[in-house]
Amino acid sequence: FTAHQLGGDMWLLTALLLWGKLGSERVARRAVITLQPPWVSVFQDEQVTLLCEGPQRPGDNSTWWFLNGTAIQTLTSKYSITAARVSESGEYRCQTGLSVPSDPVQLEIRRDWLLLQISSRVVTEGEPLTLRCHAWKNKLVYNVLFYQNGKAFQFSPPNSELTIQKTNTSHNGVYHCSGMGRHHYTSGGVTVTVKELFSVPVLRASLSLPLLEGNLVTLSCETTLLPERAGLQLYYSFYVGSKTLVDRNASSEYQILTARREDSGSYWCEAVTEDGNVLKRSPALELQVLGLQLPTPVWFNILFYLSVGIIFLVNTVLCVMIHKELQRKKKWNLEVSLASDSGKKVTSHLQKDRYLEEEVNCLEQQEQPQEKWQLRGGHRSGLPLSLPLYGSTEAQTPKS
């Protein structure tokens, strides 16, 4: 190790020990580096000054400077580079008597014809960002164009600066510029990172949805701040549809003391910084309030079960009556069927008797002429009149 490196390491060790000691002090806060002029990239041989701002001990204005982790032997709050060299490019930090080390500032010393200068490589959304298309030795450049991620987005007059007043995450990307001098020049690219100050808020309800009428519900507009800005005060607004419920209140909560069905709707909230530079809106939350379901009275239960019992009894009686009627009809149908069969048999006998009767009449009609002949003949021959009985096979002999 060289003597210079050993000396730098001693300075770094001393600063770290001081930092550890200050960590227990409640007043310690972070130091801040600013640049004059405010560009993090400059041409070789240009001048730049770094200023360190931070709390000091009473009567002690000591300041420690570090380049790429190595202490620089200076005790003043101003560090000046009169003729910048490429070797002085790197990461600068500083620390005061009652502060913790500052965030790093990356200083770049370039040798080129055209340089895109920016105020900071890392910004927090809502902060301004300035870009400058700068030519070697301030030579005239015209028809300047600024590019983001390879796409031209701004045309500017010669050597003009472009300031984005309120940055947001859409400004992340790689920037460069181009311009005309004796030739057409294009700068190298510079990466810009925009950190989100706070996340997009989300509206949440304290009770599960849907709600019952009469309940108390709390709506919370929840978001997360950047850790280094944890103490920042945000203000919250609450809306339902297009109606404003609360406008820019320090509280992130809104209460509906007694929910009603009329409170149903689409709710959303906004979170905004005090200066209004950063404003974010939450997605909508559909809040549904249902009508209150009253407990069923005892008399209603009694009436309900009594009605069910009566209906059951009536159904039972009807079923029995229908069953008996069906049985009666079945028996009647059976009797009618039997009677019909019997009638057919009687009719058959009557038909037989009528047939026999007709046969007898026919026989009688055949015998009548014979009898008349016998009567006539008997008288003539002097025979006695005696009629044989019907059905007898023997003729009665006359007496001598």
Tab-separated table of C-alpha atoms in Angstrom:
chain	number	residue	atom	x	y	z
A	1	PHE	CA	0.000	0.000	0.000
A	2	THR	CA	1.183	3.550	-0.685
A	3	ALA	CA	1.386	6.193	2.022
A	4	HIS	CA	-1.458	8.015	0.325
A	5	GLN	CA	-3.687	4.913	0.444
A	6	LEU	CA	-2.826	4.283	4.108
A	7	GLY	CA	-3.595	7.868	4.970
A	8	GLY	CA	-6.917	7.648	3.125
A	9	ASP	CA	-7.814	4.442	4.936
A	10	MET	CA	-7.103	6.123	8.267
A	11	TRP	CA	-9.413	8.949	7.342
A	12	LEU	CA	-12.101	6.446	6.346
A	13	LEU	CA	-11.665	4.518	9.605
A	14	THR	CA	-11.938	7.722	11.597
A	15	ALA	CA	-15.114	8.700	9.742
A	16	LEU	CA	-16.668	5.275	10.289
A	17	LEU	CA	-15.887	5.419	14.001
A	18	LEU	CA	-17.428	8.862	14.146
A	19	TRP	CA	-20.441	7.594	12.257
A	20	GLY	CA	-20.900	4.725	14.751
A	21	LYS	CA	-20.673	7.173	17.640
A	22	LEU	CA	-23.167	9.512	16.044
A	23	GLY	CA	-25.564	6.651	15.420
A	24	SER	CA	-26.538	6.741	19.087
A	25	GLU	CA	-27.194	10.489	19.046
A	26	ARG	CA	-30.822	11.389	18.434
A	27	VAL	CA	-29.992	14.602	16.493
A	28	ALA	CA	-27.965	12.855	13.772
A	29	ARG	CA	-29.300	13.197	10.237
A	30	ARG	CA	-27.962	12.646	6.734
A	31	ALA	CA	-25.655	15.182	5.043
A	32	VAL	CA	-26.508	16.418	1.534
A	33	ILE	CA	-24.164	17.219	-1.396
A	34	THR	CA	-25.051	19.923	-3.943
A	35	LEU	CA	-23.153	20.828	-7.113
A	36	GLN	CA	-22.239	24.191	-8.622
A	37	PRO	CA	-23.023	24.229	-11.513
A	38	PRO	CA	-25.727	21.598	-10.877
A	39	TRP	CA	-24.497	19.012	-13.404
A	40	VAL	CA	-23.303	15.519	-12.538
A	41	SER	CA	-21.268	15.335	-15.752
A	42	VAL	CA	-18.793	17.974	-17.025
A	43	PHE	CA	-16.151	18.272	-19.715
A	44	GLN	CA	-12.473	17.863	-18.907
A	45	ASP	CA	-10.850	21.095	-17.704
A	46	GLU	CA	-14.179	22.568	-16.588
A	47	GLN	CA	-14.690	23.751	-13.001
A	48	VAL	CA	-17.096	22.183	-10.516
A	49	THR	CA	-17.678	22.737	-6.799
A	50	LEU	CA	-19.220	20.315	-4.326
A	51	LEU	CA	-20.946	21.691	-1.201
A	52	CYS	CA	-21.723	19.613	1.909
A	53	GLU	CA	-24.644	20.636	4.097
A	54	GLY	CA	-25.344	18.980	7.451
A	55	PRO	CA	-25.585	19.609	11.206
A	56	GLN	CA	-22.371	20.619	12.963
A	57	ARG	CA	-21.110	20.477	16.527
A	58	PRO	CA	-21.022	23.837	18.298
A	59	GLY	CA	-17.767	25.568	17.363
A	60	ASP	CA	-16.723	22.752	15.022
A	61	ASN	CA	-17.298	23.056	11.250
A	62	SER	CA	-15.296	19.979	10.294
A	63	THR	CA	-16.387	18.112	7.160
A	64	TRP	CA	-15.082	14.810	5.807
A	65	TRP	CA	-15.030	14.044	2.098
A	66	PHE	CA	-14.782	10.604	0.441
A	67	LEU	CA	-14.078	9.633	-3.170
A	68	ASN	CA	-14.881	6.013	-4.063
A	69	GLY	CA	-14.724	5.121	-0.357
A	70	THR	CA	-11.345	6.802	0.268
A	71	ALA	CA	-11.114	9.882	2.496
A	72	ILE	CA	-9.941	13.138	0.914
A	73	GLN	CA	-7.744	15.267	3.169
A	74	THR	CA	-9.940	18.345	3.532
A	75	LEU	CA	-11.919	19.718	6.461
A	76	THR	CA	-13.993	22.389	4.750
A	77	SER	CA	-17.669	22.101	3.665
A	78	LYS	CA	-16.637	23.097	0.103
A	79	TYR	CA	-14.674	20.860	-2.215
A	80	SER	CA	-13.610	22.564	-5.472
A	81	ILE	CA	-12.247	21.078	-8.693
A	82	THR	CA	-10.793	23.907	-10.779
A	83	ALA	CA	-9.723	21.919	-13.859
A	84	ALA	CA	-11.482	18.588	-13.879
A	85	ARG	CA	-9.546	15.496	-14.895
A	86	VAL	CA	-10.941	12.146	-15.947
A	87	SER	CA	-9.261	10.527	-12.923
A	88	GLU	CA	-11.483	12.664	-10.643
A	89	SER	CA	-14.591	10.917	-11.873
A	90	GLY	CA	-16.263	8.759	-9.244
A	91	GLU	CA	-18.595	8.517	-6.257
A	92	TYR	CA	-18.446	11.397	-3.756
A	93	ARG	CA	-19.775	11.409	-0.192
A	94	CYS	CA	-19.462	13.820	2.714
A	95	GLN	CA	-20.140	13.891	6.471
A	96	THR	CA	-20.392	16.679	9.035
A	97	GLY	CA	-19.889	16.690	12.809
A	98	LEU	CA	-23.489	15.677	13.667
A	99	SER	CA	-24.571	13.897	10.480
A	100	VAL	CA	-24.373	10.476	8.937
A	101	PRO	CA	-22.659	10.145	5.524
A	102	SER	CA	-24.529	11.653	2.592
A	103	ASP	CA	-26.042	9.759	-0.323
A	104	PRO	CA	-23.441	9.258	-3.072
A	105	VAL	CA	-23.094	11.713	-5.951
A	106	GLN	CA	-21.645	10.202	-9.121
A	107	LEU	CA	-19.501	12.826	-10.879
A	108	GLU	CA	-18.440	12.065	-14.456
A	109	ILE	CA	-15.603	13.859	-16.284
A	110	ARG	CA	-15.956	13.407	-20.057
A	111	ARG	CA	-13.944	14.073	-23.206
A	112	ASP	CA	-16.367	14.461	-26.087
A	113	TRP	CA	-17.868	16.968	-28.549
A	114	LEU	CA	-21.433	16.944	-27.136
A	115	LEU	CA	-22.522	16.194	-23.573
A	116	LEU	CA	-25.981	15.682	-22.078
A	117	GLN	CA	-25.866	17.208	-18.607
A	118	ILE	CA	-28.526	16.370	-16.018
A	119	SER	CA	-29.141	17.691	-12.509
A	120	SER	CA	-29.292	14.217	-10.961
A	121	ARG	CA	-29.195	10.612	-12.070
A	122	VAL	CA	-31.598	9.557	-9.318
A	123	VAL	CA	-34.631	11.695	-8.447
A	124	THR	CA	-37.747	11.132	-6.395
A	125	GLU	CA	-41.054	11.533	-8.193
A	126	GLY	CA	-42.439	15.020	-7.862
A	127	GLU	CA	-38.958	16.576	-7.958
A	128	PRO	CA	-37.764	18.530	-11.045
A	129	LEU	CA	-35.235	17.164	-13.514
A	130	THR	CA	-33.169	19.488	-15.712
A	131	LEU	CA	-31.368	18.419	-18.892
A	132	ARG	CA	-28.812	20.457	-20.842
A	133	CYS	CA	-27.281	19.671	-24.228
A	134	HIS	CA	-23.778	21.122	-23.796
A	135	ALA	CA	-21.064	21.453	-26.514
A	136	TRP	CA	-17.279	21.370	-25.985
A	137	LYS	CA	-15.966	24.829	-24.952
A	138	ASN	CA	-19.529	26.208	-25.197
A	139	LYS	CA	-19.484	26.114	-28.963
A	140	LEU	CA	-22.715	26.943	-30.778
A	141	VAL	CA	-25.090	24.030	-31.351
A	142	TYR	CA	-28.497	24.411	-32.965
A	143	ASN	CA	-31.429	22.166	-33.904
A	144	VAL	CA	-31.076	20.429	-30.559
A	145	LEU	CA	-33.170	17.307	-30.004
A	146	PHE	CA	-33.660	15.453	-26.700
A	147	TYR	CA	-34.289	11.694	-26.700
A	148	GLN	CA	-35.685	9.263	-24.162
A	149	ASN	CA	-35.021	5.570	-24.795
A	150	GLY	CA	-34.055	6.372	-28.395
A	151	LYS	CA	-37.220	8.363	-29.174
A	152	ALA	CA	-37.078	12.143	-29.752
A	153	PHE	CA	-39.487	13.973	-27.459
A	154	GLN	CA	-38.365	17.629	-27.414
A	155	PHE	CA	-36.953	20.174	-29.888
A	156	SER	CA	-35.104	23.099	-28.291
A	157	PRO	CA	-33.268	26.289	-29.277
A	158	PRO	CA	-29.438	26.390	-29.227
A	159	ASN	CA	-27.811	25.256	-25.946
A	160	SER	CA	-31.158	25.432	-24.223
A	161	GLU	CA	-32.093	23.560	-21.103
A	162	LEU	CA	-35.118	21.361	-20.666
A	163	THR	CA	-36.761	21.070	-17.238
A	164	ILE	CA	-39.339	18.426	-16.282
A	165	GLN	CA	-41.056	20.155	-13.365
A	166	LYS	CA	-42.764	17.129	-11.799
A	167	THR	CA	-41.150	13.797	-12.504
A	168	ASN	CA	-42.912	10.464	-12.234
A	169	THR	CA	-42.002	6.857	-12.951
A	170	SER	CA	-42.731	7.327	-16.670
A	171	HIS	CA	-39.575	9.489	-16.839
A	172	ASN	CA	-37.308	6.517	-16.113
A	173	GLY	CA	-34.966	5.693	-18.957
A	174	VAL	CA	-31.825	6.525	-20.952
A	175	TYR	CA	-31.534	10.087	-22.267
A	176	HIS	CA	-29.276	11.613	-24.913
A	177	CYS	CA	-29.292	14.656	-27.183
A	178	SER	CA	-28.190	15.611	-30.682
A	179	GLY	CA	-27.437	18.930	-32.398
A	180	MET	CA	-25.837	20.626	-35.383
A	181	GLY	CA	-22.564	22.562	-35.264
A	182	ARG	CA	-19.923	22.254	-37.889
A	183	HIS	CA	-21.145	18.674	-38.027
A	184	HIS	CA	-24.053	16.696	-36.622
A	185	TYR	CA	-23.204	15.601	-33.074
A	186	THR	CA	-24.803	13.069	-30.746
A	187	SER	CA	-24.117	12.771	-27.033
A	188	GLY	CA	-23.642	9.618	-25.021
A	189	GLY	CA	-26.568	8.160	-23.077
A	190	VAL	CA	-27.301	8.954	-19.409
A	191	THR	CA	-29.551	6.744	-17.272
A	192	VAL	CA	-32.158	8.523	-15.126
A	193	THR	CA	-33.969	6.688	-12.313
A	194	VAL	CA	-37.145	8.117	-10.779
A	195	LYS	CA	-37.972	6.598	-7.387
A	196	GLU	CA	-41.610	6.284	-6.379
A	197	LEU	CA	-42.351	8.616	-3.455
A	198	PHE	CA	-45.286	6.478	-2.327
A	199	SER	CA	-47.161	3.558	-3.789
A	200	VAL	CA	-50.558	3.760	-5.472
A	201	PRO	CA	-53.089	3.775	-2.592
A	202	VAL	CA	-55.505	0.914	-2.026
A	203	LEU	CA	-58.899	1.467	-0.390
A	204	ARG	CA	-59.848	-1.243	2.125
A	205	ALA	CA	-62.946	-1.792	4.299
A	206	SER	CA	-62.751	-2.863	7.962
A	207	LEU	CA	-65.584	-5.381	7.488
A	208	SER	CA	-66.044	-8.061	4.887
A	209	LEU	CA	-68.361	-7.171	2.022
A	210	PRO	CA	-71.289	-7.024	1.503
A	211	LEU	CA	-72.264	-5.159	4.714
A	212	LEU	CA	-75.424	-5.421	6.757
A	213	GLU	CA	-77.425	-2.279	7.313
A	214	GLY	CA	-76.654	-0.583	10.631
A	215	ASN	CA	-72.985	-1.646	10.887
A	216	LEU	CA	-70.073	0.730	11.422
A	217	VAL	CA	-67.431	0.440	8.712
A	218	THR	CA	-64.053	2.154	8.361
A	219	LEU	CA	-62.507	2.805	4.943
A	220	SER	CA	-58.687	3.028	4.951
A	221	CYS	CA	-56.619	4.607	2.165
A	222	GLU	CA	-53.411	2.560	2.447
A	223	THR	CA	-50.079	3.449	0.829
A	224	THR	CA	-46.351	2.970	1.517
A	225	LEU	CA	-43.876	5.849	1.659
A	226	LEU	CA	-40.295	5.733	0.408
A	227	PRO	CA	-38.198	4.684	3.455
A	228	GLU	CA	-36.047	7.833	3.406
A	229	ARG	CA	-39.251	9.912	3.287
A	230	ALA	CA	-41.074	7.987	6.010
A	231	GLY	CA	-41.837	11.194	7.924
A	232	LEU	CA	-43.546	12.884	4.962
A	233	GLN	CA	-47.137	14.015	5.619
A	234	LEU	CA	-49.657	12.936	3.011
A	235	TYR	CA	-53.223	14.186	2.693
A	236	TYR	CA	-56.192	11.999	1.785
A	237	SER	CA	-59.487	12.550	-0.018
A	238	PHE	CA	-62.452	10.145	-0.152
A	239	TYR	CA	-65.102	9.898	-2.859
A	240	VAL	CA	-68.180	7.857	-3.741
A	241	GLY	CA	-68.898	8.045	-7.448
A	242	SER	CA	-68.482	11.730	-8.337
A	243	LYS	CA	-69.362	12.937	-4.825
A	244	THR	CA	-66.605	14.194	-2.478
A	245	LEU	CA	-66.884	12.813	1.069
A	246	VAL	CA	-63.636	14.234	2.527
A	247	ASP	CA	-61.205	16.624	0.838
A	248	ARG	CA	-57.480	16.574	1.747
A	249	ASN	CA	-57.581	15.368	5.341
A	250	ALA	CA	-54.477	14.312	7.279
A	251	SER	CA	-56.280	11.121	8.370
A	252	SER	CA	-56.100	8.151	6.034
A	253	GLU	CA	-59.434	6.776	7.336
A	254	TYR	CA	-63.098	7.540	6.704
A	255	GLN	CA	-65.914	6.105	8.818
A	256	ILE	CA	-69.518	5.299	7.943
A	257	LEU	CA	-71.036	5.237	11.424
A	258	THR	CA	-74.331	3.562	10.487
A	259	ALA	CA	-74.319	1.919	7.102
A	260	ARG	CA	-77.523	2.181	5.075
A	261	ARG	CA	-78.547	0.770	1.736
A	262	GLU	CA	-78.240	4.299	0.318
A	263	ASP	CA	-74.491	4.158	1.165
A	264	SER	CA	-73.922	1.466	-1.458
A	265	GLY	CA	-71.702	2.620	-4.313
A	266	SER	CA	-68.258	2.822	-5.876
A	267	TYR	CA	-65.744	4.311	-3.399
A	268	TRP	CA	-62.173	5.516	-4.090
A	269	CYS	CA	-59.541	7.675	-2.462
A	270	GLU	CA	-56.626	9.962	-3.345
A	271	ALA	CA	-53.288	10.507	-1.621
A	272	VAL	CA	-51.362	13.725	-2.310
A	273	THR	CA	-48.281	15.533	-1.008
A	274	GLU	CA	-48.676	18.876	0.742
A	275	ASP	CA	-47.353	20.782	-2.281
A	276	GLY	CA	-49.604	18.814	-4.629
A	277	ASN	CA	-46.705	17.681	-6.813
A	278	VAL	CA	-47.531	13.984	-6.408
A	279	LEU	CA	-51.145	12.821	-6.454
A	280	LYS	CA	-52.266	9.211	-6.803
A	281	ARG	CA	-55.710	7.673	-7.002
A	282	SER	CA	-56.774	4.248	-5.744
A	283	PRO	CA	-58.787	1.651	-7.693
A	284	ALA	CA	-62.521	1.669	-6.954
A	285	LEU	CA	-63.991	-0.381	-4.090
A	286	GLU	CA	-67.574	-1.560	-4.616
A	287	LEU	CA	-69.417	-1.206	-1.297
A	288	GLN	CA	-72.766	-3.003	-1.007
A	289	VAL	CA	-75.059	-2.557	2.010
A	290	LEU	CA	-77.841	-5.120	2.463
A	291	GLY	CA	-81.146	-4.538	4.285
A	292	LEU	CA	-81.196	-5.442	7.973
A	293	GLN	CA	-82.565	-8.932	8.643
A	294	LEU	CA	-84.750	-8.668	11.807
A	295	PRO	CA	-85.020	-11.701	14.149
A	296	THR	CA	-88.175	-13.814	13.609
A	297	PRO	CA	-90.746	-13.260	16.457
A	298	VAL	CA	-91.983	-16.243	18.553
A	299	TRP	CA	-95.601	-15.813	17.474
A	300	PHE	CA	-94.541	-16.105	13.848
A	301	ASN	CA	-92.812	-19.418	14.551
A	302	ILE	CA	-95.906	-20.719	16.396
A	303	LEU	CA	-98.218	-19.635	13.585
A	304	PHE	CA	-95.891	-21.142	10.984
A	305	TYR	CA	-95.698	-24.568	12.638
A	306	LEU	CA	-99.465	-24.532	13.391
A	307	SER	CA	-100.193	-23.799	9.725
A	308	VAL	CA	-97.886	-26.616	8.669
A	309	GLY	CA	-99.673	-28.997	11.075
A	310	ILE	CA	-103.133	-28.043	9.811
A	311	ILE	CA	-102.044	-28.427	6.206
A	312	PHE	CA	-100.604	-31.860	7.034
A	313	LEU	CA	-103.848	-32.935	8.795
A	314	VAL	CA	-106.041	-31.722	5.937
A	315	ASN	CA	-103.835	-33.520	3.433
A	316	THR	CA	-104.056	-36.708	5.495
A	317	VAL	CA	-107.893	-36.564	5.664
A	318	LEU	CA	-108.126	-35.862	1.959
A	319	CYS	CA	-105.814	-38.779	1.223
A	320	VAL	CA	-107.987	-41.134	3.361
A	321	MET	CA	-111.204	-39.913	1.719
A	322	ILE	CA	-109.731	-40.266	-1.730
A	323	HIS	CA	-108.521	-43.772	-0.864
A	324	LYS	CA	-112.004	-44.825	0.405
A	325	GLU	CA	-113.696	-43.344	-2.643
A	326	LEU	CA	-111.316	-45.210	-4.905
A	327	GLN	CA	-112.023	-48.460	-3.024
A	328	ARG	CA	-115.815	-47.864	-3.297
A	329	LYS	CA	-115.626	-47.179	-7.008
A	330	LYS	CA	-113.503	-50.258	-7.511
A	331	LYS	CA	-116.102	-52.422	-5.662
A	332	TRP	CA	-119.013	-50.907	-7.617
A	333	ASN	CA	-117.217	-51.528	-10.882
A	334	LEU	CA	-116.685	-55.134	-9.837
A	335	GLU	CA	-120.412	-55.593	-8.973
A	336	VAL	CA	-121.476	-54.040	-12.229
A	337	SER	CA	-119.169	-56.422	-14.033
A	338	LEU	CA	-120.619	-59.420	-12.204
A	339	ALA	CA	-124.176	-58.246	-12.766
A	340	SER	CA	-123.442	-57.890	-16.420
A	341	ASP	CA	-122.225	-61.480	-16.617
A	342	SER	CA	-125.340	-62.766	-14.728
A	343	GLY	CA	-127.647	-60.839	-17.043
A	344	LYS	CA	-126.039	-62.477	-19.987
A	345	LYS	CA	-126.768	-65.951	-18.430
A	346	VAL	CA	-130.467	-65.133	-17.675
A	347	THR	CA	-130.882	-63.853	-21.186
A	348	SER	CA	-129.456	-67.103	-22.425
A	349	HIS	CA	-132.002	-69.173	-20.377
A	350	LEU	CA	-134.857	-67.000	-21.501
A	351	GLN	CA	-133.843	-67.472	-25.076
A	352	LYS	CA	-133.773	-71.272	-24.483
A	353	ASP	CA	-137.230	-71.252	-22.870
A	354	ARG	CA	-138.641	-69.139	-25.694
A	355	TYR	CA	-137.193	-71.572	-28.206
A	356	LEU	CA	-138.776	-74.565	-26.420
A	357	GLU	CA	-142.052	-72.731	-26.142
A	358	GLU	CA	-142.036	-72.019	-29.868
A	359	GLU	CA	-141.189	-75.671	-30.522
A	360	VAL	CA	-144.159	-76.855	-28.380
A	361	ASN	CA	-146.501	-74.456	-30.143
A	362	CYS	CA	-145.334	-75.783	-33.420
A	363	LEU	CA	-146.037	-79.388	-32.317
A	364	GLU	CA	-149.438	-78.460	-31.003
A	365	GLN	CA	-150.323	-76.853	-34.284
A	366	GLN	CA	-149.303	-80.065	-36.059
A	367	GLU	CA	-151.417	-82.269	-33.747
A	368	GLN	CA	-154.595	-80.185	-33.893
A	369	PRO	CA	-155.633	-81.321	-37.447
A	370	GLN	CA	-155.004	-84.958	-36.433
A	371	GLU	CA	-157.273	-84.640	-33.406
A	372	LYS	CA	-160.002	-83.075	-35.456
A	373	TRP	CA	-159.745	-85.948	-37.943
A	374	GLN	CA	-159.960	-88.536	-35.195
A	375	LEU	CA	-162.970	-86.821	-33.708
A	376	ARG	CA	-164.682	-86.761	-37.021
A	377	GLY	CA	-163.768	-90.359	-37.759
A	378	GLY	CA	-164.780	-91.639	-34.335
A	379	HIS	CA	-168.220	-90.268	-34.585
A	380	ARG	CA	-168.611	-91.775	-37.897
A	381	SER	CA	-167.396	-95.228	-36.872
A	382	GLY	CA	-169.085	-95.199	-33.549
A	383	LEU	CA	-165.819	-95.225	-31.684
A	384	PRO	CA	-165.716	-93.619	-28.269
A	385	LEU	CA	-164.069	-90.351	-27.921
A	386	SER	CA	-160.998	-90.609	-25.828
A	387	LEU	CA	-157.993	-88.341	-26.267
A	388	PRO	CA	-154.565	-89.663	-25.530
A	389	LEU	CA	-152.461	-87.653	-23.087
A	390	TYR	CA	-149.621	-85.613	-24.532
A	391	GLY	CA	-146.419	-87.446	-24.229
A	392	SER	CA	-147.980	-90.948	-23.673
A	393	THR	CA	-146.747	-93.688	-25.932
A	394	GLU	CA	-149.668	-96.074	-25.405
A	395	ALA	CA	-153.189	-95.605	-26.764
A	396	GLN	CA	-156.020	-96.346	-24.371
A	397	THR	CA	-158.189	-99.234	-25.522
A	398	PRO	CA	-161.926	-98.784	-25.616
A	399	LYS	CA	-164.014	-100.717	-23.094
A	400	SER	CA	-165.960	-103.729	-24.471
